[in-house]
GROMACS .gro file of N, CA, C and O in nm:
model
  356
    1GLY      N    1   0.082  -0.121   0.000
    1GLY     CA    2   0.000   0.000   0.000
    1GLY      C    3   0.085   0.125   0.000
    1GLY      O    4   0.207   0.116  -0.003
    2PRO      N    5   0.021   0.241   0.002
    2PRO     CA    6   0.095   0.367   0.000
    2PRO      C    7   0.175   0.384   0.128
    2PRO      O    8   0.136   0.335   0.233
    3LEU      N    9   0.289   0.448   0.117
    3LEU     CA   10   0.370   0.474   0.235
    3LEU      C   11   0.300   0.572   0.326
    3LEU      O   12   0.234   0.666   0.280
    4LEU      N   13   0.316   0.551   0.456
    4LEU     CA   14   0.251   0.639   0.553
    4LEU      C   15   0.287   0.785   0.532
    4LEU      O   16   0.204   0.873   0.545
    5LYS      N   17   0.411   0.809   0.496
    5LYS     CA   18   0.453   0.949   0.485
    5LYS      C   19   0.383   1.020   0.369
    5LYS      O   20   0.382   1.141   0.361
    6ASP      N   21   0.325   0.942   0.278
    6ASP     CA   22   0.256   1.003   0.165
    6ASP      C   23   0.107   1.022   0.193
    6ASP      O   24   0.032   1.063   0.105
    7THR      N   25   0.065   0.987   0.314
    7THR     CA   26  -0.076   0.998   0.347
    7THR      C   27  -0.121   1.144   0.343
    7THR      O   28  -0.061   1.230   0.406
    8LEU      N   29  -0.228   1.171   0.268
    8LEU     CA   30  -0.286   1.305   0.267
    8LEU      C   31  -0.413   1.304   0.352
    8LEU      O   32  -0.498   1.217   0.338
    9LEU      N   33  -0.423   1.402   0.439
    9LEU     CA   34  -0.538   1.413   0.528
    9LEU      C   35  -0.627   1.527   0.479
    9LEU      O   36  -0.580   1.639   0.459
   10SER      N   37  -0.753   1.498   0.456
   10SER     CA   38  -0.848   1.603   0.418
   10SER      C   39  -0.910   1.660   0.545
   10SER      O   40  -0.985   1.591   0.612
   11VAL      N   41  -0.873   1.782   0.577
   11VAL     CA   42  -0.922   1.843   0.700
   11VAL      C   43  -0.984   1.978   0.671
   11VAL      O   44  -0.961   2.038   0.566
   12VAL      N   45  -1.064   2.024   0.765
   12VAL     CA   46  -1.116   2.160   0.761
   12VAL      C   47  -1.044   2.237   0.870
   12VAL      O   48  -1.026   2.187   0.981
   13ILE      N   49  -0.998   2.357   0.838
   13ILE     CA   50  -0.932   2.441   0.938
   13ILE      C   51  -1.025   2.557   0.969
   13ILE      O   52  -1.063   2.634   0.880
   14SER      N   53  -1.062   2.566   1.094
   14SER     CA   54  -1.166   2.658   1.137
   14SER      C   55  -1.112   2.747   1.249
   14SER      O   56  -1.026   2.705   1.326
   15CYS      N   57  -1.162   2.870   1.255
   15CYS     CA   58  -1.119   2.964   1.359
   15CYS      C   59  -1.240   2.997   1.447
   15CYS      O   60  -1.315   3.091   1.418
   16PRO      N   61  -1.261   2.920   1.555
   16PRO     CA   62  -1.383   2.934   1.634
   16PRO      C   63  -1.401   3.072   1.696
   16PRO      O   64  -1.514   3.116   1.716
   17ASP      N   65  -1.290   3.141   1.725
   17ASP     CA   66  -1.302   3.273   1.789
   17ASP      C   67  -1.316   3.385   1.687
   17ASP      O   68  -1.335   3.501   1.723
   18HIS      N   69  -1.303   3.352   1.559
   18HIS     CA   70  -1.306   3.454   1.453
   18HIS      C   71  -1.399   3.407   1.341
   18HIS      O   72  -1.352   3.362   1.237
   19PRO      N   73  -1.529   3.419   1.363
   19PRO     CA   74  -1.625   3.367   1.264
   19PRO      C   75  -1.610   3.433   1.128
   19PRO      O   76  -1.651   3.375   1.028
   20GLU      N   77  -1.548   3.551   1.124
   20GLU     CA   78  -1.531   3.618   0.994
   20GLU      C   79  -1.419   3.553   0.912
   20GLU      O   80  -1.409   3.575   0.791
   21ALA      N   81  -1.334   3.478   0.978
   21ALA     CA   82  -1.222   3.415   0.907
   21ALA      C   83  -1.272   3.298   0.823
   21ALA      O   84  -1.358   3.221   0.865
   22THR      N   85  -1.216   3.286   0.705
   22THR     CA   86  -1.259   3.183   0.611
   22THR      C   87  -1.225   3.044   0.663
   22THR      O   88  -1.115   3.021   0.710
   23GLN      N   89  -1.322   2.952   0.652
   23GLN     CA   90  -1.291   2.811   0.679
   23GLN      C   91  -1.214   2.757   0.560
   23GLN      O   92  -1.251   2.780   0.446
   24LEU      N   93  -1.107   2.686   0.588
   24LEU     CA   94  -1.028   2.628   0.480
   24LEU      C   95  -1.050   2.478   0.474
   24LEU      O   96  -1.051   2.412   0.577
   25SER      N   97  -1.064   2.426   0.353
   25SER     CA   98  -1.057   2.282   0.335
   25SER      C   99  -0.921   2.253   0.274
   25SER      O  100  -0.886   2.309   0.171
   26LYS      N  101  -0.844   2.169   0.340
   26LYS     CA  102  -0.707   2.145   0.295
   26LYS      C  103  -0.678   1.995   0.293
   26LYS      O  104  -0.732   1.919   0.373
   27ARG      N  105  -0.592   1.957   0.200
   27ARG     CA  106  -0.535   1.823   0.203
   27ARG      C  107  -0.390   1.839   0.247
   27ARG      O  108  -0.310   1.899   0.175
   28LEU      N  109  -0.360   1.792   0.366
   28LEU     CA  110  -0.227   1.811   0.423
   28LEU      C  111  -0.156   1.677   0.434
   28LEU      O  112  -0.216   1.577   0.471
   29PRO      N  113  -0.026   1.675   0.404
   29PRO     CA  114   0.049   1.550   0.423
   29PRO      C  115   0.059   1.517   0.572
   29PRO      O  116   0.083   1.605   0.654
   30GLY      N  117   0.041   1.391   0.605
   30GLY     CA  118   0.051   1.349   0.745
   30GLY      C  119   0.188   1.375   0.804
   30GLY      O  120   0.204   1.387   0.925
   31SER      N  121   0.290   1.385   0.715
   31SER     CA  122   0.426   1.408   0.763
   31SER      C  123   0.453   1.555   0.794
   31SER      O  124   0.559   1.590   0.845
   32MET      N  125   0.357   1.641   0.765
   32MET     CA  126   0.374   1.785   0.793
   32MET      C  127   0.383   1.809   0.943
   32MET      O  128   0.308   1.753   1.020
   33THR      N  129   0.477   1.895   0.984
   33THR     CA  130   0.487   1.927   1.126
   33THR      C  131   0.390   2.039   1.162
   33THR      O  132   0.344   2.114   1.075
   34VAL      N  133   0.361   2.048   1.290
   34VAL     CA  134   0.275   2.156   1.340
   34VAL      C  135   0.336   2.291   1.302
   34VAL      O  136   0.265   2.383   1.261
   35GLN      N  137   0.468   2.300   1.311
   35GLN     CA  138   0.537   2.425   1.277
   35GLN      C  139   0.511   2.466   1.131
   35GLN      O  140   0.484   2.582   1.103
   36LYS      N  141   0.519   2.367   1.040
   36LYS     CA  142   0.493   2.397   0.899
   36LYS      C  143   0.348   2.440   0.877
   36LYS      O  144   0.321   2.530   0.797
   37LEU      N  145   0.257   2.375   0.949
   37LEU     CA  146   0.116   2.411   0.938
   37LEU      C  147   0.095   2.555   0.984
   37LEU      O  148   0.023   2.632   0.922
   38LYS      N  149   0.163   2.591   1.094
   38LYS     CA  150   0.152   2.728   1.144
   38LYS      C  151   0.206   2.828   1.041
   38LYS      O  152   0.151   2.937   1.025
   39GLY      N  153   0.312   2.789   0.971
   39GLY     CA  154   0.367   2.876   0.867
   39GLY      C  155   0.266   2.899   0.756
   39GLY      O  156   0.248   3.011   0.706
   40LEU      N  157   0.199   2.791   0.717
   40LEU     CA  158   0.095   2.800   0.614
   40LEU      C  159  -0.020   2.890   0.660
   40LEU      O  160  -0.067   2.976   0.586
   41LEU      N  161  -0.061   2.871   0.786
   41LEU     CA  162  -0.174   2.950   0.839
   41LEU      C  163  -0.134   3.096   0.861
   41LEU      O  164  -0.219   3.185   0.855
   42ARG      N  165  -0.005   3.118   0.885
   42ARG     CA  166   0.041   3.257   0.902
   42ARG      C  167   0.019   3.334   0.771
   42ARG      O  168  -0.024   3.448   0.771
   43ARG      N  169   0.047   3.266   0.659
   43ARG     CA  170   0.028   3.332   0.530
   43ARG      C  171  -0.120   3.356   0.501
   43ARG      O  172  -0.158   3.457   0.443
   44VAL      N  173  -0.204   3.261   0.541
   44VAL     CA  174  -0.348   3.272   0.512
   44VAL      C  175  -0.415   3.377   0.600
   44VAL      O  176  -0.489   3.463   0.553
   45HIS      N  177  -0.389   3.369   0.731
   45HIS     CA  178  -0.464   3.451   0.828
   45HIS      C  179  -0.384   3.569   0.882
   45HIS      O  180  -0.435   3.645   0.964
   46LYS      N  181  -0.257   3.581   0.839
   46LYS     CA  182  -0.171   3.694   0.883
   46LYS      C  183  -0.159   3.698   1.035
   46LYS      O  184  -0.161   3.804   1.096
   47VAL      N  185  -0.149   3.580   1.095
   47VAL     CA  186  -0.130   3.572   1.240
   47VAL      C  187   0.004   3.507   1.267
   47VAL      O  188   0.033   3.398   1.217
   48ASP      N  189   0.087   3.574   1.344
   48ASP     CA  190   0.220   3.524   1.372
   48ASP      C  191   0.215   3.383   1.434
   48ASP      O  192   0.130   3.356   1.518
   49SER      N  193   0.306   3.296   1.391
   49SER     CA  194   0.307   3.157   1.437
   49SER      C  195   0.310   3.146   1.589
   49SER      O  196   0.247   3.058   1.647
   50SER      N  197   0.383   3.238   1.653
   50SER     CA  198   0.398   3.230   1.798
   50SER      C  199   0.266   3.257   1.871
   50SER      O  200   0.250   3.222   1.987
   51ARG      N  201   0.172   3.322   1.802
   51ARG     CA  202   0.042   3.353   1.865
   51ARG      C  203  -0.064   3.248   1.835
   51ARG      O  204  -0.172   3.250   1.894
   52GLN      N  205  -0.032   3.157   1.741
   52GLN     CA  206  -0.132   3.058   1.702
   52GLN      C  207  -0.142   2.945   1.805
   52GLN      O  208  -0.041   2.893   1.851
   53ARG      N  209  -0.265   2.908   1.837
   53ARG     CA  210  -0.289   2.791   1.922
   53ARG      C  211  -0.373   2.693   1.842
   53ARG      O  212  -0.484   2.725   1.800
   54LEU      N  213  -0.317   2.575   1.820
   54LEU     CA  214  -0.384   2.476   1.735
   54LEU      C  215  -0.434   2.359   1.819
   54LEU      O  216  -0.370   2.317   1.914
   55SER      N  217  -0.549   2.309   1.780
   55SER     CA  218  -0.600   2.185   1.838
   55SER      C  219  -0.683   2.119   1.728
   55SER      O  220  -0.701   2.175   1.620
   56TYR      N  221  -0.730   1.999   1.755
   56TYR     CA  222  -0.819   1.939   1.656
   56TYR      C  223  -0.931   1.865   1.726
   56TYR      O  224  -0.920   1.826   1.841
   57LEU      N  225  -1.042   1.854   1.653
   57LEU     CA  226  -1.157   1.782   1.703
   57LEU      C  227  -1.147   1.639   1.656
   57LEU      O  228  -1.148   1.613   1.536
   58ASP      N  229  -1.135   1.548   1.749
   58ASP     CA  230  -1.137   1.407   1.718
   58ASP      C  231  -1.283   1.368   1.698
   58ASP      O  232  -1.359   1.358   1.793
   59SER      N  233  -1.321   1.351   1.571
   59SER     CA  234  -1.463   1.334   1.541
   59SER      C  235  -1.518   1.203   1.595
   59SER      O  236  -1.636   1.192   1.626
   60SER      N  237  -1.431   1.102   1.610
   60SER     CA  238  -1.482   0.973   1.659
   60SER      C  239  -1.510   0.976   1.808
   60SER      O  240  -1.604   0.914   1.855
   61ARG      N  241  -1.428   1.050   1.883
   61ARG     CA  242  -1.449   1.055   2.029
   61ARG      C  243  -1.510   1.185   2.075
   61ARG      O  244  -1.540   1.205   2.192
   62ASN      N  245  -1.525   1.280   1.979
   62ASN     CA  246  -1.586   1.408   2.009
   62ASN      C  247  -1.514   1.484   2.121
   62ASN      O  248  -1.576   1.536   2.213
   63ILE      N  249  -1.380   1.483   2.113
   63ILE     CA  250  -1.303   1.561   2.209
   63ILE      C  251  -1.204   1.650   2.133
   63ILE      O  252  -1.170   1.622   2.018
   64GLU      N  253  -1.162   1.755   2.199
   64GLU     CA  254  -1.066   1.846   2.139
   64GLU      C  255  -0.928   1.816   2.196
   64GLU      O  256  -0.912   1.804   2.318
   65ILE      N  257  -0.829   1.804   2.109
   65ILE     CA  258  -0.694   1.767   2.151
   65ILE      C  259  -0.597   1.876   2.109
   65ILE      O  260  -0.594   1.915   1.992
   66LYS      N  261  -0.519   1.925   2.205
   66LYS     CA  262  -0.423   2.031   2.177
   66LYS      C  263  -0.308   1.977   2.093
   66LYS      O  264  -0.257   1.868   2.118
   67MET      N  265  -0.266   2.057   1.995
   67MET     CA  266  -0.149   2.025   1.914
   67MET      C  267  -0.039   2.120   1.961
   67MET      O  268  -0.013   2.223   1.898
   68ASP      N  269   0.021   2.086   2.075
   68ASP     CA  270   0.106   2.185   2.142
   68ASP      C  271   0.255   2.155   2.128
   68ASP      O  272   0.335   2.206   2.202
   69ASP      N  273   0.291   2.070   2.030
   69ASP     CA  274   0.433   2.044   2.006
   69ASP      C  275   0.462   2.074   1.859
   69ASP      O  276   0.425   1.997   1.771
   70ASP      N  277   0.531   2.185   1.835
   70ASP     CA  278   0.555   2.232   1.699
   70ASP      C  279   0.635   2.134   1.614
   70ASP      O  280   0.630   2.138   1.491
   71LEU      N  281   0.713   2.047   1.679
   71LEU     CA  282   0.801   1.959   1.603
   71LEU      C  283   0.736   1.826   1.566
   71LEU      O  284   0.791   1.748   1.490
   72LYS      N  285   0.619   1.801   1.619
   72LYS     CA  286   0.550   1.674   1.590
   72LYS      C  287   0.477   1.682   1.456
   72LYS      O  288   0.428   1.786   1.415
   73GLN      N  289   0.471   1.566   1.390
   73GLN     CA  290   0.399   1.558   1.264
   73GLN      C  291   0.250   1.541   1.292
   73GLN      O  292   0.209   1.496   1.398
   74LEU      N  293   0.169   1.577   1.191
   74LEU     CA  294   0.024   1.564   1.206
   74LEU      C  295  -0.016   1.420   1.239
   74LEU      O  296  -0.106   1.397   1.319
   75LEU      N  297   0.054   1.323   1.180
   75LEU     CA  298   0.019   1.183   1.205
   75LEU      C  299   0.034   1.147   1.352
   75LEU      O  300  -0.037   1.061   1.404
   76PHE      N  301   0.127   1.214   1.421
   76PHE     CA  302   0.148   1.186   1.564
   76PHE      C  303   0.020   1.211   1.643
   76PHE      O  304  -0.008   1.143   1.741
   77PHE      N  305  -0.057   1.309   1.599
   77PHE     CA  306  -0.178   1.346   1.673
   77PHE      C  307  -0.299   1.262   1.634
   77PHE      O  308  -0.409   1.290   1.679
   78ALA      N  309  -0.279   1.163   1.550
   78ALA     CA  310  -0.389   1.073   1.511
   78ALA      C  311  -0.503   1.147   1.442
   78ALA      O  312  -0.618   1.109   1.453
   79ILE      N  313  -0.469   1.255   1.374
   79ILE     CA  314  -0.569   1.326   1.295
   79ILE      C  315  -0.610   1.238   1.178
   79ILE      O  316  -0.526   1.170   1.119
   80GLN      N  317  -0.738   1.237   1.147
   80GLN     CA  318  -0.787   1.158   1.036
   80GLN      C  319  -0.862   1.249   0.939
   80GLN      O  320  -0.909   1.356   0.976
   81SER      N  321  -0.872   1.203   0.815
   81SER     CA  322  -0.952   1.278   0.717
   81SER      C  323  -1.091   1.298   0.773
   81SER      O  324  -1.149   1.207   0.831
   82GLY      N  325  -1.144   1.417   0.756
   82GLY     CA  326  -1.276   1.449   0.808
   82GLY      C  327  -1.271   1.522   0.941
   82GLY      O  328  -1.370   1.580   0.983
   83ASP      N  329  -1.155   1.521   1.005
   83ASP     CA  330  -1.141   1.595   1.132
   83ASP      C  331  -1.130   1.745   1.105
   83ASP      O  332  -1.096   1.787   0.995
   84THR      N  333  -1.154   1.824   1.208
   84THR     CA  334  -1.144   1.968   1.199
   84THR      C  335  -1.027   2.016   1.285
   84THR      O  336  -1.018   1.978   1.403
   85ILE      N  337  -0.940   2.095   1.227
   85ILE     CA  338  -0.833   2.158   1.304
   85ILE      C  339  -0.882   2.298   1.344
   85ILE      O  340  -0.938   2.371   1.262
   86LEU      N  341  -0.864   2.331   1.470
   86LEU     CA  342  -0.909   2.460   1.522
   86LEU      C  343  -0.789   2.551   1.544
   86LEU      O  344  -0.691   2.512   1.607
   87LEU      N  345  -0.800   2.671   1.490
   87LEU     CA  346  -0.695   2.771   1.507
   87LEU      C  347  -0.749   2.884   1.592
   87LEU      O  348  -0.852   2.943   1.561
   88ARG      N  349  -0.679   2.912   1.700
   88ARG     CA  350  -0.716   3.027   1.784
   88ARG      C  351  -0.597   3.120   1.797
   88ARG      O  352  -0.482   3.080   1.788
   89TRP      N  353  -0.628   3.247   1.817
   89TRP     CA  354  -0.521   3.343   1.848
   89TRP      C  355  -0.577   3.455   1.929
   89TRP      O  356  -0.696   3.467   1.944
   0.00000   0.00000   0.00000
């Protein structure tokens, strides 16, 4: 089968505290680090990476999980296609 590092995750990136901010639908590589994701979101939302707080909604367990380690890959957090990543600042 396909290598894990080539896994693309279809996620929605939402800003719960900023309803005016556009929801993004993205296909992100599972090997992408939180830091790289913050860089991408910095360009989209013009929010400095150091101010971004990321978490994701685990749709199967209906809980929110903090993504608080910039060096970890998305796959580490068990994010799955269909999950929502939440960006706060």
